[in-house]
Amino acid sequence: MSDTGQFLSLLAPDQMTSLSRAETIARIKSLRQGEWQRLCAMQREHINEITGRDMTTAVTVASDALIAPLIDRALVAAKAPSTPWTTSGIFALGGYGRGELAPHSDIDLMVVDGGQTPWLAGFWEQFQTMLWDAGFDVGASLRHIDELPRLLADDVVTTCALIDARPLYAAPGLGQRLADLLWRVCQQRRVSFLRQRVEDMEHSRREAGESRYLLEPDVKRHPGGLRDLLFLRQIAFFEERSVDFHALRSLGTVSFDDVKEVLAAHDHLLGVRALLHFRHQRRQDTLRLIDQMALADILGYTTASRLRGVEILMRRHYRYCRQVDQTVGTVIDRLHDLGRLGRRRLLVRMRRNLDGDFSIIAGQVYLRRREFWDRDDVPARLVHMCRMVAERGLSLARALRRDIADHLYLFQGEQLDDPALAADVMAILAQVGRARPILEQMHDCGLLGVILPEFGAITCLMQFDSYHRYTVDEHSLIAIGLLDQLVRASDPERADLRAIATSLDRPELLVLALLLHDAGKIMGSGHVARGAMMVPAVCHRLGLGLDETATEEVHFLVAQHLLLSDASRMRDIHDPELLARLSAIIGTPRRLDLLYLLTSCDSRAVGEGVVARWQEALLADLHDLLRQTMGVQADLPARHHGVHQALDEALGPVAAQAFLQAAPESYPYQVSPEEALIDQALLAEAAAGSGAGRCLPSDGAVQVRIVVPDRRLLVADTAAAITTQGFNVIDARNWVINGYALEVFTLVHPVADHMSDPARHQRLITAILDAAASEPGTSASRITTPNPIQISLG
């Protein structure tokens, strides 16, 4: 007998009816674990033969078989008649209903009473309890069919869940009755439902993170993930009463090829999610770096053209997500244009001319006539249009971006050597303050990649490290966006950077350097030198070939883009020899300012919160010291001067100097003036007792500053005390001043309200001080590790 046959035979009624309730639950749990292990091994052994849909279908079928005995036992316990499903039924919803169940996903169920069934409530109570006891995560409800119209009319979430309803057991005709009722409600409330779904989807995107190019993406929630695919299915249902992606073609803007790509992305995401669940033996939808390596090995990706297997896997993943994300955007735009989300756009009345070939509608640019693509000068005209879009703060409509992507073959040879085209590209790069949006849209449709193949080569290229959080192309565009922010908005913390950014005479050179600074990563290690080698050819194509000063400036920025960052992080920035060497390399104050801007934008673009404030302060101080070395007085005082000034005013010059001399040299570069005053007060309080502490709420977290006598294993013990209070440490710093340890922890808590609860803060401070006063290692020894995972895929 096959493994599948044996699995099903052990769940047959003649095998299950003689078992007690406890024995039934134990067998279900055992068989479920065994079947998941078998499916896991089968997916791995036949990884290039079994599709993602195949695997989720197998998990769904196995779940049906596991649940059936529980239904039978619950029917017996509720004293149901021998033919129970005459007027009622039990339906699978959501991913379970669609047959796309991941191994450790929720089981969504609804029992529908189609008549008057007195035993149904007892059955439902017994059935739910057994599902939970058997280890299923259940989302379930019991509804009478007469209450569903009112419920569905008020609840778009339940309505969308019922789109995928699949009867497990049901009275004849009940499923069709439910489907007709659902469609009737959807037709009556279609506009409000569609509007709510679009708003909910956009809200969930904002919560999950706008970028689809995160280095550790969530295959379900992030843009282009499974939740977006579910949105497309629901739109297809509202439009055509079908859950087939091909139904989207009725909108007129989704092509057959689009649907093919969406289906391929769907299968890829289902397969990856199943592998993640099997690998972790629990629900796990985030594709972490360690998972990426394991999955690349399982899927057979190997090194090719200097790209590691894991990089090739993730490039494919990002491209699938990009296709889904673009299709979602196209569908939403079409729904607006058709009036499905409210009043139909009066396109004719809203239209304004951009030029003879393009129109502006509600701030977006559209193609006026299809004959445009038959012209001989399409590339130059497209790039000139992008220049006008950038200069006027407009955007490219998704429909236009799709058209451009379909006609990139027109950009060939001499078309790219047009001086007018090159001048327009440089003009686009000069739009600092609004450069990122147009460059992002040009990149989205592939236009930027054909104009700058060096940048196009890093499309969807991951940076496999724990430092960067985005792909190389996304990181570069984010850096340009940060430069835009410096020009647009006043930020007191970065006044020096803003002063430089707003005074640039040729900002396009800096933007070009930001586009190219990591382009060398496509060739593997040594990306700085490799990227610098690309600069002369790019500058020549963009009309800078005769401008040696401009070419040298871009080359310098790319070749030295790590210089200030490395020096500020790894060297003593007050070392005269270091300052002299850096000054010799940089050469002029202008180049120093440009490099400072590039370094700041580059470092902050690796990911929000990755670069700490004290690291930015060190970089700013290095910039000021280098300007002084070059004989230029800094316009703004170095940031650490603010710490000195605040302490002088609060303590007097003598006491302030004594405090700073006792602290490590790096201390004033790593704290703000306000924090320095708090630390000095805590040190005075600790000297009068055995320790002192304070909690300070800070941007969705809480900062804890503790001063206690220094001793062995202190950090381990205080961190352990924090853990016992339910907080998680996301950042920690430590200094020793006059024999006292000054520890600063940034903490988060799963319950957001706990981060602003004064009583909980006081308990936290008490626990830390008690741990600091205990014997070394006492608190840390209480921390235990969880049980190891049994199923492993590498």
PDB file of N, CA, C and O in Angstrom, residues 683-719:
ATOM      1  N   LEU A 683      24.274  59.665  36.844  1.00  0.00           N
ATOM      2  CA  LEU A 683      25.554  59.365  37.502  1.00  0.00           C
ATOM      3  C   LEU A 683      25.598  59.966  38.904  1.00  0.00           C
ATOM      4  O   LEU A 683      26.067  59.321  39.861  1.00  0.00           O
ATOM      5  N   ALA A 684      25.102  61.174  39.052  1.00  0.00           N
ATOM      6  CA  ALA A 684      25.069  61.789  40.377  1.00  0.00           C
ATOM      7  C   ALA A 684      24.130  61.028  41.305  1.00  0.00           C
ATOM      8  O   ALA A 684      24.431  60.812  42.489  1.00  0.00           O
ATOM      9  N   GLU A 685      22.988  60.587  40.786  1.00  0.00           N
ATOM     10  CA  GLU A 685      22.037  59.833  41.594  1.00  0.00           C
ATOM     11  C   GLU A 685      22.609  58.478  41.988  1.00  0.00           C
ATOM     12  O   GLU A 685      22.440  58.016  43.120  1.00  0.00           O
ATOM     13  N   ALA A 686      23.298  57.816  41.044  1.00  0.00           N
ATOM     14  CA  ALA A 686      23.874  56.497  41.331  1.00  0.00           C
ATOM     15  C   ALA A 686      24.984  56.603  42.365  1.00  0.00           C
ATOM     16  O   ALA A 686      25.156  55.705  43.200  1.00  0.00           O
ATOM     17  N   ALA A 687      25.754  57.669  42.328  1.00  0.00           N
ATOM     18  CA  ALA A 687      26.844  57.838  43.286  1.00  0.00           C
ATOM     19  C   ALA A 687      26.309  57.977  44.712  1.00  0.00           C
ATOM     20  O   ALA A 687      27.006  57.635  45.680  1.00  0.00           O
ATOM     21  N   ALA A 688      25.073  58.441  44.846  1.00  0.00           N
ATOM     22  CA  ALA A 688      24.477  58.588  46.175  1.00  0.00           C
ATOM     23  C   ALA A 688      23.793  57.313  46.645  1.00  0.00           C
ATOM     24  O   ALA A 688      23.383  57.215  47.795  1.00  0.00           O
ATOM     25  N   GLY A 689      23.650  56.329  45.753  1.00  0.00           N
ATOM     26  CA  GLY A 689      23.023  55.059  46.109  1.00  0.00           C
ATOM     27  C   GLY A 689      23.736  53.917  45.424  1.00  0.00           C
ATOM     28  O   GLY A 689      24.964  53.918  45.312  1.00  0.00           O
ATOM     29  N   SER A 690      22.960  52.955  44.914  1.00  0.00           N
ATOM     30  CA  SER A 690      23.581  51.798  44.249  1.00  0.00           C
ATOM     31  C   SER A 690      23.301  51.752  42.767  1.00  0.00           C
ATOM     32  O   SER A 690      23.802  50.883  42.060  1.00  0.00           O
ATOM     33  N   GLY A 691      22.498  52.658  42.269  1.00  0.00           N
ATOM     34  CA  GLY A 691      22.181  52.661  40.853  1.00  0.00           C
ATOM     35  C   GLY A 691      21.031  53.593  40.560  1.00  0.00           C
ATOM     36  O   GLY A 691      20.315  54.038  41.470  1.00  0.00           O
ATOM     37  N   ALA A 692      20.840  53.912  39.291  1.00  0.00           N
ATOM     38  CA  ALA A 692      19.759  54.803  38.880  1.00  0.00           C
ATOM     39  C   ALA A 692      19.360  54.462  37.459  1.00  0.00           C
ATOM     40  O   ALA A 692      20.162  53.937  36.677  1.00  0.00           O
ATOM     41  N   GLY A 693      18.117  54.761  37.106  1.00  0.00           N
ATOM     42  CA  GLY A 693      17.641  54.461  35.760  1.00  0.00           C
ATOM     43  C   GLY A 693      16.472  55.328  35.376  1.00  0.00           C
ATOM     44  O   GLY A 693      15.797  55.912  36.226  1.00  0.00           O
ATOM     45  N   ARG A 694      16.229  55.392  34.074  1.00  0.00           N
ATOM     46  CA  ARG A 694      15.115  56.175  33.567  1.00  0.00           C
ATOM     47  C   ARG A 694      14.630  55.585  32.256  1.00  0.00           C
ATOM     48  O   ARG A 694      15.438  55.109  31.442  1.00  0.00           O
ATOM     49  N   CYS A 695      13.302  55.596  32.039  1.00  0.00           N
ATOM     50  CA  CYS A 695      12.696  55.138  30.791  1.00  0.00           C
ATOM     51  C   CYS A 695      12.219  56.350  30.002  1.00  0.00           C
ATOM     52  O   CYS A 695      11.547  57.233  30.556  1.00  0.00           O
ATOM     53  N   LEU A 696      12.526  56.358  28.701  1.00  0.00           N
ATOM     54  CA  LEU A 696      12.157  57.477  27.835  1.00  0.00           C
ATOM     55  C   LEU A 696      11.475  56.935  26.585  1.00  0.00           C
ATOM     56  O   LEU A 696      12.123  56.292  25.753  1.00  0.00           O
ATOM     57  N   PRO A 697      10.151  57.127  26.415  1.00  0.00           N
ATOM     58  CA  PRO A 697       9.488  56.701  25.175  1.00  0.00           C
ATOM     59  C   PRO A 697      10.134  57.364  23.963  1.00  0.00           C
ATOM     60  O   PRO A 697      10.485  58.547  24.010  1.00  0.00           O
ATOM     61  N   SER A 698      10.288  56.591  22.869  1.00  0.00           N
ATOM     62  CA  SER A 698      11.024  57.113  21.707  1.00  0.00           C
ATOM     63  C   SER A 698      10.601  56.410  20.433  1.00  0.00           C
ATOM     64  O   SER A 698      10.973  55.267  20.195  1.00  0.00           O
ATOM     65  N   ASP A 699       9.801  57.089  19.591  1.00  0.00           N
ATOM     66  CA  ASP A 699       9.474  56.631  18.233  1.00  0.00           C
ATOM     67  C   ASP A 699       9.071  55.164  18.177  1.00  0.00           C
ATOM     68  O   ASP A 699       9.744  54.346  17.536  1.00  0.00           O
ATOM     69  N   GLY A 700       7.967  54.797  18.816  1.00  0.00           N
ATOM     70  CA  GLY A 700       7.492  53.422  18.758  1.00  0.00           C
ATOM     71  C   GLY A 700       8.323  52.459  19.563  1.00  0.00           C
ATOM     72  O   GLY A 700       8.233  51.246  19.372  1.00  0.00           O
ATOM     73  N   ALA A 701       9.157  52.955  20.456  1.00  0.00           N
ATOM     74  CA  ALA A 701      10.000  52.110  21.306  1.00  0.00           C
ATOM     75  C   ALA A 701      10.140  52.824  22.652  1.00  0.00           C
ATOM     76  O   ALA A 701       9.508  53.853  22.903  1.00  0.00           O
ATOM     77  N   VAL A 702      10.937  52.241  23.531  1.00  0.00           N
ATOM     78  CA  VAL A 702      11.240  52.894  24.797  1.00  0.00           C
ATOM     79  C   VAL A 702      12.739  52.777  25.025  1.00  0.00           C
ATOM     80  O   VAL A 702      13.329  51.717  24.825  1.00  0.00           O
ATOM     81  N   GLN A 703      13.362  53.877  25.381  1.00  0.00           N
ATOM     82  CA  GLN A 703      14.791  53.877  25.660  1.00  0.00           C
ATOM     83  C   GLN A 703      15.000  53.820  27.176  1.00  0.00           C
ATOM     84  O   GLN A 703      14.385  54.567  27.920  1.00  0.00           O
ATOM     85  N   VAL A 704      15.844  52.905  27.612  1.00  0.00           N
ATOM     86  CA  VAL A 704      16.162  52.754  29.026  1.00  0.00           C
ATOM     87  C   VAL A 704      17.622  53.142  29.228  1.00  0.00           C
ATOM     88  O   VAL A 704      18.510  52.587  28.575  1.00  0.00           O
ATOM     89  N   ARG A 705      17.867  54.087  30.151  1.00  0.00           N
ATOM     90  CA  ARG A 705      19.227  54.535  30.473  1.00  0.00           C
ATOM     91  C   ARG A 705      19.479  54.149  31.921  1.00  0.00           C
ATOM     92  O   ARG A 705      18.749  54.566  32.837  1.00  0.00           O
ATOM     93  N   ILE A 706      20.507  53.339  32.151  1.00  0.00           N
ATOM     94  CA  ILE A 706      20.802  52.772  33.465  1.00  0.00           C
ATOM     95  C   ILE A 706      22.245  53.115  33.845  1.00  0.00           C
ATOM     96  O   ILE A 706      23.158  53.000  33.007  1.00  0.00           O
ATOM     97  N   VAL A 707      22.468  53.513  35.091  1.00  0.00           N
ATOM     98  CA  VAL A 707      23.812  53.720  35.622  1.00  0.00           C
ATOM     99  C   VAL A 707      23.946  52.867  36.882  1.00  0.00           C
ATOM    100  O   VAL A 707      23.203  53.050  37.850  1.00  0.00           O
ATOM    101  N   VAL A 708      24.878  51.923  36.861  1.00  0.00           N
ATOM    102  CA  VAL A 708      25.126  51.029  38.001  1.00  0.00           C
ATOM    103  C   VAL A 708      26.632  50.782  38.100  1.00  0.00           C
ATOM    104  O   VAL A 708      27.378  50.980  37.121  1.00  0.00           O
ATOM    105  N   PRO A 709      27.132  50.347  39.260  1.00  0.00           N
ATOM    106  CA  PRO A 709      28.554  50.004  39.368  1.00  0.00           C
ATOM    107  C   PRO A 709      28.923  48.921  38.357  1.00  0.00           C
ATOM    108  O   PRO A 709      28.209  47.936  38.189  1.00  0.00           O
ATOM    109  N   ASP A 710      30.032  49.120  37.683  1.00  0.00           N
ATOM    110  CA  ASP A 710      30.460  48.171  36.661  1.00  0.00           C
ATOM    111  C   ASP A 710      30.927  46.868  37.296  1.00  0.00           C
ATOM    112  O   ASP A 710      31.509  46.865  38.393  1.00  0.00           O
ATOM    113  N   ARG A 711      30.656  45.762  36.628  1.00  0.00           N
ATOM    114  CA  ARG A 711      31.130  44.450  37.106  1.00  0.00           C
ATOM    115  C   ARG A 711      31.100  43.467  35.944  1.00  0.00           C
ATOM    116  O   ARG A 711      30.599  43.756  34.845  1.00  0.00           O
ATOM    117  N   ARG A 712      31.610  42.287  36.206  1.00  0.00           N
ATOM    118  CA  ARG A 712      31.648  41.213  35.209  1.00  0.00           C
ATOM    119  C   ARG A 712      30.229  40.717  34.895  1.00  0.00           C
ATOM    120  O   ARG A 712      29.382  40.633  35.783  1.00  0.00           O
ATOM    121  N   LEU A 713      29.975  40.419  33.627  1.00  0.00           N
ATOM    122  CA  LEU A 713      28.691  39.884  33.147  1.00  0.00           C
ATOM    123  C   LEU A 713      27.515  40.841  33.356  1.00  0.00           C
ATOM    124  O   LEU A 713      26.353  40.425  33.374  1.00  0.00           O
ATOM    125  N   LEU A 714      27.801  42.122  33.503  1.00  0.00           N
ATOM    126  CA  LEU A 714      26.728  43.065  33.783  1.00  0.00           C
ATOM    127  C   LEU A 714      25.751  43.166  32.606  1.00  0.00           C
ATOM    128  O   LEU A 714      24.530  43.142  32.809  1.00  0.00           O
ATOM    129  N   VAL A 715      26.264  43.284  31.393  1.00  0.00           N
ATOM    130  CA  VAL A 715      25.383  43.443  30.236  1.00  0.00           C
ATOM    131  C   VAL A 715      24.481  42.224  30.074  1.00  0.00           C
ATOM    132  O   VAL A 715      23.278  42.336  29.810  1.00  0.00           O
ATOM    133  N   ALA A 716      25.044  41.016  30.257  1.00  0.00           N
ATOM    134  CA  ALA A 716      24.245  39.796  30.133  1.00  0.00           C
ATOM    135  C   ALA A 716      23.130  39.763  31.172  1.00  0.00           C
ATOM    136  O   ALA A 716      21.985  39.395  30.870  1.00  0.00           O
ATOM    137  N   ASP A 717      23.438  40.159  32.393  1.00  0.00           N
ATOM    138  CA  ASP A 717      22.442  40.104  33.462  1.00  0.00           C
ATOM    139  C   ASP A 717      21.353  41.165  33.264  1.00  0.00           C
ATOM    140  O   ASP A 717      20.164  40.897  33.485  1.00  0.00           O
ATOM    141  N   THR A 718      21.737  42.366  32.864  1.00  0.00           N
ATOM    142  CA  THR A 718      20.713  43.396  32.662  1.00  0.00           C
ATOM    143  C   THR A 718      19.835  43.073  31.448  1.00  0.00           C
ATOM    144  O   THR A 718      18.618  43.279  31.484  1.00  0.00           O
ATOM    145  N   ALA A 719      20.431  42.529  30.400  1.00  0.00           N
ATOM    146  CA  ALA A 719      19.642  42.132  29.226  1.00  0.00           C
ATOM    147  C   ALA A 719      18.671  41.010  29.588  1.00  0.00           C
ATOM    148  O   ALA A 719      17.525  40.980  29.120  1.00  0.00           O
TER     149      ALA A 719
END
